[in-house]
Tab-separated table of C-alpha atoms in Angstrom:
chain	number	residue	atom	x	y	z
A	1061	MET	CA	0.095	0.055	-0.242
A	1062	ASN	CA	1.596	3.504	-1.234
A	1063	GLN	CA	1.949	6.041	1.758
A	1064	SER	CA	-0.566	8.635	0.450
A	1065	ARG	CA	-3.326	5.967	0.590
A	1066	LYS	CA	-2.134	4.970	4.364
A	1067	ASP	CA	-2.543	8.593	5.464
A	1068	LEU	CA	-6.033	8.829	4.087
A	1069	LEU	CA	-7.233	5.782	5.660
A	1070	ALA	CA	-5.385	6.820	8.920
A	1071	VAL	CA	-6.894	10.313	8.741
A	1072	ALA	CA	-10.434	8.573	7.714
A	1073	PHE	CA	-9.917	6.270	10.862
A	1074	LEU	CA	-9.361	9.099	13.316
A	1075	ALA	CA	-12.219	11.076	11.974
A	1076	LEU	CA	-14.598	8.225	12.318
A	1077	LEU	CA	-13.423	7.382	15.973
A	1078	ILE	CA	-13.604	10.979	16.816
A	1079	THR	CA	-17.633	11.003	15.374
A	1080	ALA	CA	-18.187	7.923	17.429
A	1081	PHE	CA	-17.065	9.902	20.354
A	1082	PHE	CA	-19.376	13.038	19.827
A	1083	ALA	CA	-22.266	10.908	18.271
A	1084	GLY	CA	-24.488	11.841	20.858
A	1085	GLU	CA	-24.083	15.169	20.255
A	1086	ILE	CA	-24.097	15.114	16.895
A	1087	PHE	CA	-27.025	13.225	16.082
A	1088	THR	CA	-29.012	13.514	19.066
A	1089	ASP	CA	-30.392	16.849	21.018
A	1090	ARG	CA	-27.640	16.397	23.673
A	1091	THR	CA	-25.687	19.101	24.420
A	1092	LEU	CA	-22.107	19.587	25.655
A	1093	VAL	CA	-22.738	22.133	28.739
A	1094	THR	CA	-21.145	21.014	31.707
A	1095	PHE	CA	-22.973	23.269	34.199
A	1096	ARG	CA	-26.834	22.890	35.066
A	1097	LEU	CA	-28.867	26.046	35.624
A	1098	ASN	CA	-30.687	24.687	38.545
A	1099	ASN	CA	-27.394	25.031	40.468
A	1100	ALA	CA	-27.539	28.778	40.167
A	1101	PHE	CA	-29.907	31.727	40.923
A	1102	PRO	CA	-32.660	32.520	39.674
A	1103	TRP	CA	-33.360	29.122	38.690
A	1104	VAL	CA	-32.586	27.028	41.992
A	1105	ALA	CA	-35.675	28.750	43.367
A	1106	ASP	CA	-37.830	26.133	41.513
A	1107	THR	CA	-35.795	23.292	42.085
A	1108	GLY	CA	-35.565	20.188	44.628
A	1109	PRO	CA	-32.669	18.723	46.448
A	1110	GLU	CA	-32.359	16.208	44.050
A	1111	ASP	CA	-31.709	19.092	41.146
A	1112	ARG	CA	-29.578	20.866	43.177
A	1113	ASP	CA	-27.317	17.677	44.086
A	1114	GLN	CA	-26.529	16.996	40.587
A	1115	PRO	CA	-22.696	17.204	39.974
A	1116	SER	CA	-21.604	19.853	37.651
A	1117	VAL	CA	-17.941	20.673	36.557
A	1118	THR	CA	-17.282	24.187	35.233
A	1119	SER	CA	-20.130	27.209	35.352
A	1120	ASP	CA	-17.941	28.999	32.335
A	1121	CYS	CA	-20.167	27.349	29.517
A	1122	THR	CA	-23.177	28.154	31.139
A	1123	PHE	CA	-22.705	31.667	32.403
A	1124	SER	CA	-20.277	32.916	29.699
A	1125	TYR	CA	-19.406	31.013	26.534
A	1126	TYR	CA	-23.090	30.068	25.451
A	1127	PRO	CA	-24.586	33.369	26.166
A	1128	ARG	CA	-22.104	35.161	24.099
A	1129	ARG	CA	-22.663	32.864	21.164
A	1130	VAL	CA	-26.141	33.009	21.214
A	1131	PHE	CA	-25.331	37.261	21.417
A	1132	ALA	CA	-22.888	36.967	18.472
A	1133	THR	CA	-25.628	34.743	16.674
A	1134	ARG	CA	-28.085	37.137	16.747
A	1135	MET	CA	-25.895	39.969	15.810
A	1136	ILE	CA	-24.203	38.508	13.041
A	1137	ARG	CA	-27.429	37.312	11.310
A	1138	ASP	CA	-29.196	41.010	11.698
A	1139	GLY	CA	-26.317	41.894	9.959
A	1140	ASN	CA	-24.308	43.961	12.530
A	1141	VAL	CA	-20.844	43.653	14.076
A	1142	PRO	CA	-21.420	42.860	17.798
A	1143	PHE	CA	-18.887	45.660	18.955
A	1144	TRP	CA	-20.786	46.195	22.235
A	1145	ASN	CA	-22.886	44.187	24.448
A	1146	PRO	CA	-25.714	46.064	26.191
A	1147	HIS	CA	-26.745	42.861	27.992
A	1148	GLN	CA	-24.227	42.381	30.540
A	1149	PHE	CA	-23.423	44.909	33.725
A	1150	GLY	CA	-24.285	48.257	32.304
A	1151	GLY	CA	-23.145	47.310	28.851
A	1152	THR	CA	-19.711	45.904	27.928
A	1153	PRO	CA	-17.227	45.616	24.786
A	1154	PHE	CA	-18.048	42.456	23.158
A	1155	LEU	CA	-15.813	42.221	20.289
A	1156	ALA	CA	-12.948	43.600	22.228
A	1157	THR	CA	-13.334	40.418	24.439
A	1158	PHE	CA	-11.203	37.791	22.894
A	1159	GLN	CA	-12.942	34.714	23.959
A	1160	THR	CA	-15.884	35.708	22.099
A	1161	MET	CA	-14.008	34.719	18.641
A	1162	VAL	CA	-16.355	36.545	16.361
A	1163	PHE	CA	-14.599	36.510	13.615
A	1164	TYR	CA	-12.833	33.427	13.923
A	1165	PRO	CA	-12.891	31.276	10.475
A	1166	VAL	CA	-14.191	28.062	12.291
A	1167	ASN	CA	-17.169	30.144	13.771
A	1168	ILE	CA	-18.338	31.642	10.226
A	1169	PRO	CA	-20.489	28.865	8.854
A	1170	LEU	CA	-21.581	27.980	12.652
A	1171	TYR	CA	-23.480	31.103	12.764
A	1172	ALA	CA	-26.208	29.493	10.415
A	1173	LEU	CA	-27.186	27.113	13.277
A	1174	ASP	CA	-28.682	27.133	16.293
A	1175	PRO	CA	-26.089	28.009	19.474
A	1176	GLU	CA	-26.525	24.685	20.824
A	1177	THR	CA	-25.606	22.732	17.947
A	1178	GLN	CA	-22.603	25.389	17.221
A	1179	MET	CA	-21.106	24.356	20.751
A	1180	ASP	CA	-21.198	20.892	19.850
A	1181	LEU	CA	-20.017	20.982	16.433
A	1182	PHE	CA	-17.018	23.413	17.444
A	1183	ILE	CA	-15.852	21.057	20.042
A	1184	TYR	CA	-15.831	18.212	17.702
A	1185	LEU	CA	-14.459	20.123	14.679
A	1186	HIS	CA	-11.467	21.099	16.692
A	1187	PHE	CA	-11.010	17.418	18.000
A	1188	LEU	CA	-10.859	16.620	14.448
A	1189	ILE	CA	-8.483	19.114	13.606
A	1190	ALA	CA	-6.172	18.405	16.721
A	1191	ALA	CA	-6.046	14.473	15.914
A	1192	VAL	CA	-5.714	15.209	11.888
A	1193	PHE	CA	-2.729	17.788	12.500
A	1194	GLY	CA	-1.077	15.198	15.302
A	1195	TYR	CA	-1.225	12.881	12.755
A	1196	LEU	CA	0.401	14.712	10.192
A	1197	LEU	CA	3.224	16.254	12.616
A	1198	GLY	CA	3.990	12.278	13.537
A	1199	ARG	CA	4.512	11.914	9.575
A	1200	LYS	CA	6.434	14.775	9.437
A	1201	LEU	CA	8.817	14.039	11.766
A	1202	LYS	CA	9.186	10.544	10.218
A	1203	MET	CA	7.008	8.109	12.128
A	1204	SER	CA	5.012	5.092	10.268
A	1205	ALA	CA	1.358	5.381	9.737
A	1206	PRO	CA	0.530	3.625	13.096
A	1207	ALA	CA	2.857	5.365	15.023
A	1208	ALA	CA	1.502	8.681	13.951
A	1209	VAL	CA	-1.893	7.644	14.601
A	1210	VAL	CA	-0.655	6.785	18.700
A	1211	THR	CA	0.563	10.408	18.363
A	1212	ALA	CA	-2.741	11.821	17.509
A	1213	LEU	CA	-4.593	9.787	19.751
A	1214	THR	CA	-2.304	10.581	22.830
A	1215	TYR	CA	-2.769	14.012	22.261
A	1216	THR	CA	-6.573	14.512	21.157
A	1217	PHE	CA	-7.859	12.890	23.952
A	1218	CYS	CA	-5.251	13.902	26.690
A	1219	GLY	CA	-6.488	15.265	29.998
A	1220	PHE	CA	-6.232	18.804	29.012
A	1221	MET	CA	-8.649	18.268	25.801
A	1222	VAL	CA	-11.435	15.792	27.453
A	1223	THR	CA	-11.656	17.906	30.553
A	1224	ARG	CA	-12.551	21.442	28.744
A	1225	TYR	CA	-15.687	21.189	27.002
A	1226	GLY	CA	-16.986	23.554	29.255
A	1227	GLN	CA	-14.365	25.834	28.209
A	1228	PRO	CA	-14.366	25.743	24.305
A	1229	THR	CA	-11.950	28.624	23.514
A	1230	PHE	CA	-9.049	26.365	25.687
A	1231	ILE	CA	-9.988	23.370	23.000
A	1232	SER	CA	-9.948	25.554	20.036
A	1233	THR	CA	-6.586	27.247	20.853
A	1234	ALA	CA	-5.235	23.856	22.280
A	1235	SER	CA	-6.078	22.130	18.874
A	1236	TRP	CA	-3.709	24.394	16.632
A	1237	LEU	CA	-0.439	23.514	18.558
A	1238	PRO	CA	-0.061	20.288	16.373
A	1239	ALA	CA	-0.579	22.142	13.294
A	1240	VAL	CA	1.805	25.033	14.414
A	1241	LEU	CA	4.709	22.493	15.108
A	1242	PHE	CA	3.837	20.754	11.790
A	1243	PHE	CA	4.515	23.708	9.757
A	1244	GLY	CA	7.149	25.049	11.576
A	1245	GLU	CA	9.195	21.691	10.726
A	1246	HIS	CA	7.408	22.149	7.161
A	1247	LEU	CA	9.700	25.675	7.302
A	1248	ILE	CA	12.579	23.440	8.449
A	1249	GLU	CA	12.493	21.070	5.568
A	1250	ARG	CA	12.487	23.360	2.966
A	1251	PRO	CA	12.569	27.100	3.360
A	1252	GLY	CA	10.888	29.469	1.451
A	1253	PHE	CA	8.489	32.571	1.716
A	1254	ARG	CA	5.246	30.139	1.056
A	1255	ARG	CA	6.104	27.829	3.731
A	1256	MET	CA	6.590	30.727	5.943
A	1257	GLY	CA	3.274	31.839	4.703
A	1258	LEU	CA	1.454	29.004	5.554
A	1259	LEU	CA	2.986	28.861	8.975
A	1260	SER	CA	2.002	32.268	9.518
A	1261	LEU	CA	-1.836	31.624	8.492
A	1262	ILE	CA	-1.849	28.480	11.290
A	1263	VAL	CA	-0.793	30.981	13.753
A	1264	SER	CA	-3.149	33.480	12.921
A	1265	LEU	CA	-5.555	30.678	13.320
A	1266	SER	CA	-4.407	29.940	16.298
A	1267	ILE	CA	-4.853	33.746	17.707
A	1268	LEU	CA	-8.458	34.190	16.488
A	1269	ALA	CA	-9.001	30.581	18.064
A	1270	GLY	CA	-10.104	32.568	21.462
A	1271	PHE	CA	-7.635	31.797	24.314
A	1272	PRO	CA	-5.109	34.763	24.771
A	1273	GLN	CA	-3.107	32.769	27.336
A	1274	LEU	CA	-2.972	29.527	25.182
A	1275	VAL	CA	-1.971	31.693	22.355
A	1276	MET	CA	1.195	32.807	24.215
A	1277	ILE	CA	1.938	29.637	25.153
A	1278	THR	CA	1.759	28.300	21.494
A	1279	ILE	CA	3.815	30.838	20.474
A	1280	TYR	CA	6.444	30.561	23.005
A	1281	THR	CA	6.359	26.397	22.223
A	1282	LEU	CA	6.936	27.375	18.755
A	1283	LEU	CA	9.989	29.537	19.033
A	1284	GLY	CA	11.374	27.335	21.740
A	1285	TYR	CA	11.112	24.305	19.408
A	1286	MET	CA	12.457	26.255	16.502
A	1287	LEU	CA	15.594	27.412	18.573
A	1288	ILE	CA	16.372	23.774	19.875
A	1289	ARG	CA	15.777	22.351	16.274
A	1290	MET	CA	18.167	25.210	14.519
A	1291	ILE	CA	20.940	24.474	17.216
A	1292	MET	CA	20.632	20.784	16.734
A	1293	LEU	CA	21.054	21.302	12.923
A	1294	THR	CA	24.561	21.334	12.549
A	1295	GLY	CA	24.716	19.829	9.094
A	1296	ARG	CA	23.291	23.642	7.723
A	1297	PRO	CA	25.444	26.572	7.685
A	1298	ARG	CA	24.926	28.820	10.624
A	1299	ARG	CA	23.518	31.848	8.229
A	1300	ALA	CA	20.914	29.275	6.959
A	1301	ARG	CA	19.601	28.402	10.513
A	1302	VAL	CA	19.839	32.282	11.310
A	1303	ALA	CA	17.860	32.629	8.550
A	1304	ILE	CA	15.024	29.974	9.444
A	1305	MET	CA	14.847	31.673	12.849
A	1306	LEU	CA	13.975	35.016	11.252
A	1307	ALA	CA	11.428	33.682	9.019
A	1308	VAL	CA	9.600	32.410	12.011
A	1309	LEU	CA	9.654	35.540	13.714
A	1310	VAL	CA	8.434	37.111	10.621
A	1311	ALA	CA	5.840	34.458	10.314
A	1312	VAL	CA	4.545	35.153	13.705
A	1313	GLY	CA	4.757	39.140	13.216
A	1314	VAL	CA	2.659	38.652	10.188
A	1315	ALA	CA	0.262	36.463	11.979
A	1316	CYS	CA	-0.458	39.679	14.602
A	1317	LEU	CA	-0.565	41.925	12.060
A	1318	VAL	CA	-3.039	39.660	10.306
A	1319	SER	CA	-5.080	39.185	13.685
A	1320	ALA	CA	-4.713	42.867	14.291
A	1321	PHE	CA	-8.522	43.627	14.233
A	1322	GLN	CA	-8.570	41.223	17.162
A	1323	LEU	CA	-5.922	41.900	18.829
A	1324	LEU	CA	-5.774	45.792	19.233
A	1325	PRO	CA	-9.664	46.177	20.358
A	1326	THR	CA	-8.438	43.162	23.072
A	1327	TYR	CA	-4.993	45.272	24.180
A	1328	GLU	CA	-6.997	48.545	24.316
A	1329	LEU	CA	-9.452	46.618	26.681
A	1330	SER	CA	-6.957	44.673	28.838
A	1331	ARG	CA	-5.328	48.156	29.940
A	1332	PHE	CA	-8.573	48.292	32.221
A	1333	SER	CA	-8.158	44.681	33.611
A	1334	LEU	CA	-7.653	43.952	37.358
A	1335	ARG	CA	-5.691	41.073	35.869
A	1336	LYS	CA	-3.509	42.902	33.550
A	1337	VAL	CA	-0.924	41.649	36.152
A	1338	LEU	CA	-1.491	39.084	39.254
A	1339	PRO	CA	1.288	38.845	42.165
A	1340	TYR	CA	3.708	36.158	41.580
A	1341	GLU	CA	2.202	34.542	44.778
A	1342	MET	CA	-1.494	34.322	42.945
A	1343	VAL	CA	0.016	32.721	40.165
A	1344	LEU	CA	2.352	30.041	42.061
A	1345	SER	CA	-1.149	29.081	44.063
A	1346	SER	CA	-1.965	27.794	40.600
A	1347	ALA	CA	0.828	25.692	40.036
A	1348	HIS	CA	0.334	21.809	40.601
A	1349	HIS	CA	0.796	21.110	44.403
A	1350	ARG	CA	3.088	18.005	44.673
A	1351	LEU	CA	0.187	15.382	45.550
A	1352	VAL	CA	-1.306	16.385	41.933
A	1353	SER	CA	1.527	14.489	40.618
A	1354	LEU	CA	-0.415	11.380	41.526
A	1355	LYS	CA	-3.185	12.302	38.808
A	1356	TYR	CA	-0.316	12.114	36.162
A	1357	PHE	CA	-0.986	8.299	36.551
A	1358	ILE	CA	-4.379	8.250	38.080
A	1359	PRO	CA	-6.341	11.058	37.146
A	1360	ASP	CA	-9.238	10.768	39.406
A	1361	ILE	CA	-7.287	9.542	42.726
A	1362	LEU	CA	-7.874	13.240	44.360
A	1363	GLY	CA	-12.076	12.826	43.535
A	1364	HIS	CA	-14.192	13.520	40.586
A	1365	PRO	CA	-16.830	16.219	40.356
A	1366	ARG	CA	-19.704	13.276	39.683
A	1367	ASP	CA	-18.721	11.156	42.382
A	1368	ILE	CA	-17.324	11.954	45.764
A	1369	GLY	CA	-16.554	15.724	44.606
A	1370	VAL	CA	-13.214	17.258	43.687
A	1371	LEU	CA	-10.923	16.809	46.896
A	1372	SER	CA	-7.544	18.768	45.105
A	1373	THR	CA	-9.315	22.041	46.110
A	1374	LYS	CA	-7.860	21.705	49.780
A	1375	LEU	CA	-4.294	21.791	48.266
A	1376	LYS	CA	-2.349	25.008	49.297
A	1377	ARG	CA	0.583	26.272	47.162
A	1378	VAL	CA	0.297	29.501	48.975
A	1379	ALA	CA	0.045	30.198	52.737
A	1380	ALA	CA	-2.272	33.387	52.839
A	1381	GLY	CA	-3.431	36.090	50.370
A	1382	PRO	CA	-5.443	35.658	47.035
A	1383	ALA	CA	-5.178	32.323	45.428
A	1384	PHE	CA	-6.998	30.066	42.432
A	1385	ALA	CA	-8.214	26.743	43.475
A	1386	GLN	CA	-6.664	23.324	42.491
A	1387	ASN	CA	-9.679	22.178	40.859
A	1388	TYR	CA	-10.180	19.021	38.685
A	1389	VAL	CA	-9.483	20.410	35.146
A	1390	SER	CA	-6.636	22.708	36.500
A	1391	THR	CA	-4.972	19.698	37.988
A	1392	THR	CA	-5.149	17.377	35.311
A	1393	GLY	CA	-1.326	16.156	34.067
A	1394	TYR	CA	-3.114	12.736	32.733
A	1395	VAL	CA	-1.942	11.440	29.216
A	1396	GLY	CA	-3.041	7.764	29.461
A	1397	VAL	CA	-0.891	4.814	30.860
A	1398	LEU	CA	0.220	3.252	27.729
A	1399	PRO	CA	1.039	6.591	25.866
A	1400	LEU	CA	3.188	7.104	29.332
A	1401	LEU	CA	5.047	3.846	28.927
A	1402	LEU	CA	5.281	3.989	24.817
A	1403	ALA	CA	7.148	7.488	25.747
A	1404	LEU	CA	9.033	5.796	28.239
A	1405	VAL	CA	10.236	3.234	25.591
A	1406	ALA	CA	11.364	5.935	23.223
A	1407	LEU	CA	13.467	7.424	25.977
A	1408	ALA	CA	14.964	4.256	26.822
A	1409	ARG	CA	16.745	4.578	23.108
A	1410	PRO	CA	18.019	8.107	23.409
A	1411	ARG	CA	18.138	9.921	19.946
A	1412	LYS	CA	18.704	13.336	18.630
A	1413	ARG	CA	15.235	13.788	17.161
A	1414	LEU	CA	13.731	13.462	20.650
A	1415	VAL	CA	15.612	16.078	22.107
A	1416	PRO	CA	13.115	19.153	21.469
A	1417	PHE	CA	10.193	16.934	22.943
A	1418	ILE	CA	12.158	15.776	25.961
A	1419	ALA	CA	13.472	19.669	26.535
A	1420	LEU	CA	9.507	21.107	26.095
A	1421	SER	CA	8.750	18.134	28.664
A	1422	VAL	CA	10.862	18.961	31.379
A	1423	LEU	CA	10.676	22.988	30.937
A	1424	THR	CA	6.804	22.505	31.272
A	1425	LEU	CA	6.965	20.298	34.370
A	1426	LEU	CA	9.514	22.539	35.731
A	1427	VAL	CA	6.963	25.347	35.383
A	1428	VAL	CA	3.577	23.775	36.269
A	1429	PHE	CA	5.087	22.333	39.708
A	1430	GLY	CA	6.080	25.817	40.586
A	1431	SER	CA	9.901	25.687	40.227
A	1432	PRO	CA	12.155	28.913	40.565
A	1433	LEU	CA	11.907	28.935	36.808
A	1434	LEU	CA	8.572	29.984	36.989
A	1435	ARG	CA	9.438	33.064	38.376
A	1436	VAL	CA	11.996	33.954	35.692
A	1437	PHE	CA	9.239	33.107	33.402
A	1438	TYR	CA	6.686	35.126	35.277
A	1439	SER	CA	9.201	38.126	35.373
A	1440	LEU	CA	10.675	37.861	31.788
A	1441	LEU	CA	8.094	36.662	29.617
A	1442	PRO	CA	4.636	38.455	28.979
A	1443	GLY	CA	1.711	36.097	29.621
A	1444	PHE	CA	2.772	34.285	32.409
A	1445	SER	CA	1.609	36.936	34.798
A	1446	PHE	CA	-1.694	37.531	34.087
A	1447	SER	CA	-3.725	33.888	34.599
A	1448	ARG	CA	-2.858	30.614	36.548
A	1449	ILE	CA	0.147	28.804	35.141
A	1450	ASP	CA	-1.468	25.487	35.053
A	1451	ARG	CA	-2.348	25.505	31.523
A	1452	VAL	CA	1.075	25.248	30.235
A	1453	ILE	CA	0.895	21.507	30.820
A	1454	VAL	CA	-0.851	21.385	27.154
A	1455	VAL	CA	2.952	21.497	26.087
A	1456	TYR	CA	3.832	18.602	27.911
A	1457	MET	CA	0.901	16.667	26.683
A	1458	VAL	CA	1.912	17.398	23.128
A	1459	SER	CA	5.388	16.369	23.772
A	1460	MET	CA	4.338	13.005	25.665
A	1461	ALA	CA	1.955	12.325	22.565
A	1462	VAL	CA	5.089	12.682	20.183
A	1463	LEU	CA	7.243	10.634	22.249
A	1464	ALA	CA	4.816	8.195	22.642
A	1465	GLY	CA	4.445	7.783	18.757
A	1466	TYR	CA	8.267	7.255	18.728
A	1467	GLY	CA	8.016	4.956	21.442
A	1468	PHE	CA	5.424	2.776	19.553
A	1469	ASP	CA	7.455	3.345	16.280
A	1470	GLY	CA	10.401	1.688	17.859
A	1471	LEU	CA	8.282	-1.414	18.923
A	1472	LEU	CA	7.150	-1.471	15.216
A	1473	LYS	CA	10.724	-1.572	13.884
A	1474	GLY	CA	12.332	-4.085	16.489
A	1475	SER	CA	14.896	-1.489	17.680
A	1476	ALA	CA	16.082	-1.753	20.879
A	1477	SER	CA	14.160	-4.768	22.212
A	1478	ARG	CA	16.014	-5.161	25.145
A	1479	ARG	CA	15.795	-1.939	26.371
A	1480	SER	CA	11.772	-2.206	25.867
A	1481	LEU	CA	12.162	-5.466	27.854
A	1482	PHE	CA	13.582	-3.554	30.707
A	1483	THR	CA	11.324	-0.276	30.333
A	1484	GLY	CA	8.287	-2.817	30.515
A	1485	LEU	CA	9.309	-4.764	33.565
A	1486	GLY	CA	10.325	-1.589	35.207
A	1487	PHE	CA	7.144	0.114	34.250
A	1488	LEU	CA	5.408	-2.856	35.795
A	1489	ALA	CA	7.346	-2.541	38.887
A	1490	PHE	CA	6.351	0.985	39.128
A	1491	VAL	CA	3.005	0.411	39.139
A	1492	ALA	CA	3.005	-2.499	41.816
A	1493	ILE	CA	5.208	-0.252	44.230
A	1494	LEU	CA	2.701	2.817	43.613
A	1495	ALA	CA	-0.243	0.791	43.920
A	1496	LEU	CA	1.011	-1.163	47.200
A	1497	TRP	CA	2.156	2.203	48.846
A	1498	LEU	CA	-1.284	3.769	48.268
A	1499	LEU	CA	-3.472	0.750	49.185
A	1500	THR	CA	-1.403	0.550	52.655
A	1501	SER	CA	-0.239	3.834	53.625
A	1502	GLY	CA	-1.010	6.368	50.651
A	1503	PHE	CA	-4.716	6.589	51.086
A	1504	ASN	CA	-4.170	7.711	54.733
A	1505	LEU	CA	-1.958	10.250	53.866
A	1506	ILE	CA	-4.191	11.859	51.019
A	1507	HIS	CA	-7.324	11.820	52.946
A	1508	GLY	CA	-5.079	13.519	55.781
A	1509	MET	CA	-4.711	16.283	53.322
A	1510	VAL	CA	-7.576	16.554	51.228
A	1511	GLY	CA	-10.523	14.561	52.589
A	1512	GLY	CA	-12.559	17.103	53.973
A	1513	ASP	CA	-16.066	16.198	54.501
A	1514	VAL	CA	-15.450	13.044	52.738
A	1515	SER	CA	-15.209	10.112	55.305
A	1516	ARG	CA	-12.009	7.866	55.236
A	1517	GLU	CA	-13.871	4.950	54.581
A	1518	THR	CA	-15.948	6.352	51.442
A	1519	PHE	CA	-12.577	7.851	49.968
A	1520	ILE	CA	-10.795	4.745	50.540
A	1521	GLY	CA	-13.634	2.715	48.543
A	1522	PHE	CA	-13.465	5.103	45.985
A	1523	ALA	CA	-10.043	5.197	45.431
A	1524	SER	CA	-9.217	1.838	45.619
A	1525	ARG	CA	-11.569	1.372	42.767
A	1526	LYS	CA	-9.137	3.823	40.794
A	1527	VAL	CA	-5.898	2.089	41.831
A	1528	TYR	CA	-7.386	-1.126	40.429
A	1529	TRP	CA	-8.000	0.413	37.190
A	1530	PHE	CA	-4.386	1.302	37.090
A	1531	ILE	CA	-2.796	-1.822	38.010
A	1532	GLY	CA	-5.064	-3.240	35.283
A	1533	LEU	CA	-4.080	-0.539	32.999
A	1534	GLY	CA	-0.487	-0.776	33.726
A	1535	VAL	CA	-0.441	-4.795	33.418
A	1536	LEU	CA	-2.010	-4.848	30.303
A	1537	SER	CA	0.241	-1.955	29.102
A	1538	SER	CA	3.186	-3.709	29.878
A	1539	LEU	CA	2.130	-6.859	28.357
A	1540	LEU	CA	1.280	-4.750	24.990
A	1541	VAL	CA	4.989	-3.582	25.064
A	1542	LEU	CA	6.698	-6.987	25.672
A	1543	ILE	CA	4.634	-8.289	23.033
A	1544	GLY	CA	5.061	-5.519	20.743
A	1545	ARG	CA	8.916	-6.041	21.007
A	1546	ARG	CA	8.775	-8.802	19.323
A	1547	PRO	CA	9.777	-8.459	15.429
A	1548	ARG	CA	6.611	-10.518	13.750
A	1549	PHE	CA	4.264	-8.040	15.442
A	1550	GLY	CA	5.932	-4.959	14.183
A	1551	LYS	CA	6.361	-6.339	10.505
A	1552	SER	CA	2.742	-7.104	10.742
A	1553	LEU	CA	1.400	-3.623	11.694
A	1554	LEU	CA	3.994	-1.656	9.147
A	1555	VAL	CA	2.878	-3.908	6.226
A	1556	ALA	CA	-0.813	-2.856	7.022
């Protein structure tokens, strides 16, 4: 089978899988809204206790994103540009509010539909974008088609993406990150004005996708990635490498100019924002607590909003003063047990091509766990001082997705099978040690720190189920790696 046919089949498979995942929202009247109005005034007055006790994840969708979409749709359909929203407070700027995404290209055709359908299709389309460009990024990085599918699925269904339905601009902006890296690599491959223009176009779409902090994180990721690649690209003259970096800077600058109709009003409005610059201690309060590291392996170990509640909110990074909560979505670091093991398989055989993604992963973790590097970024880089820092975890997740793809590719090609054996067995030992600690003494430690109103017995019953799932996934993942290291397995998949 030729490469183009393989790529088309892989993309079709990804599209089919994502369509099946969102089938309830696409083909029924179910809507992706993560907060119920019966939990809030004035609707709460007409509900009973059983309604008010219904779990909710985030109120942003109901109180912010959905009303803005309704207002924008009405104004656009009436032929008006929604510069001003007279319904909020005594009237507020609307177009200048970055997250309204009024002229984001993906939104333009959606205005013909009702707002509820828009919400569903918006999330669905951006999962498709993340998957397709995740796959293309893997292929651009010389992975086989199956390995590129692993990269695409790992990123598309990572913890950051699947917990943010109630915050659509998070998903829309994050979905373009693989595309930005793809076109950055595309420019390295063959520098030229056309490829520089394509990179600029994708960065423009990322800007217009609606979440300012993630836009800045995306641009920093692109610049950092390209800088590392240029340092490593010793086979080209220094002048050529400098020229590529200048082309990237020009591409970002042009993207900002193309998006100026959104950036300039937003900048003008931001001068009146109370969150223009936050105290460092408040930014630090959003960094992951050391106990949150458990969620990188067992995502619900600190509670779930649809079960015993979110216990991680009891964790504090700063002793006093205004602080962000360590809530359910902000403490996610989960990419999946199997992808994590596949990334370790890739690291067991270090190669030059892995360096940028290893560096991005390490830097991200240092920042997201509040190391001194966070203060450096806070002091020197715009975008690290006006909101919570945990959102930078998306860079770790795209990096781990790429490493997982490389790890899977290594299994398919039968390279470093002995190291894969030791990695699989070592991971199995880690799963056993972590699970044993949790089941014997760890639960008591966790409950003492975050238990709150949840009884010890209730917490242990809930957490034990999560640990047993982790054990099962860990064993299954290790067995897949141990089986996958056999040459016959890899050859059959590569031929397919």
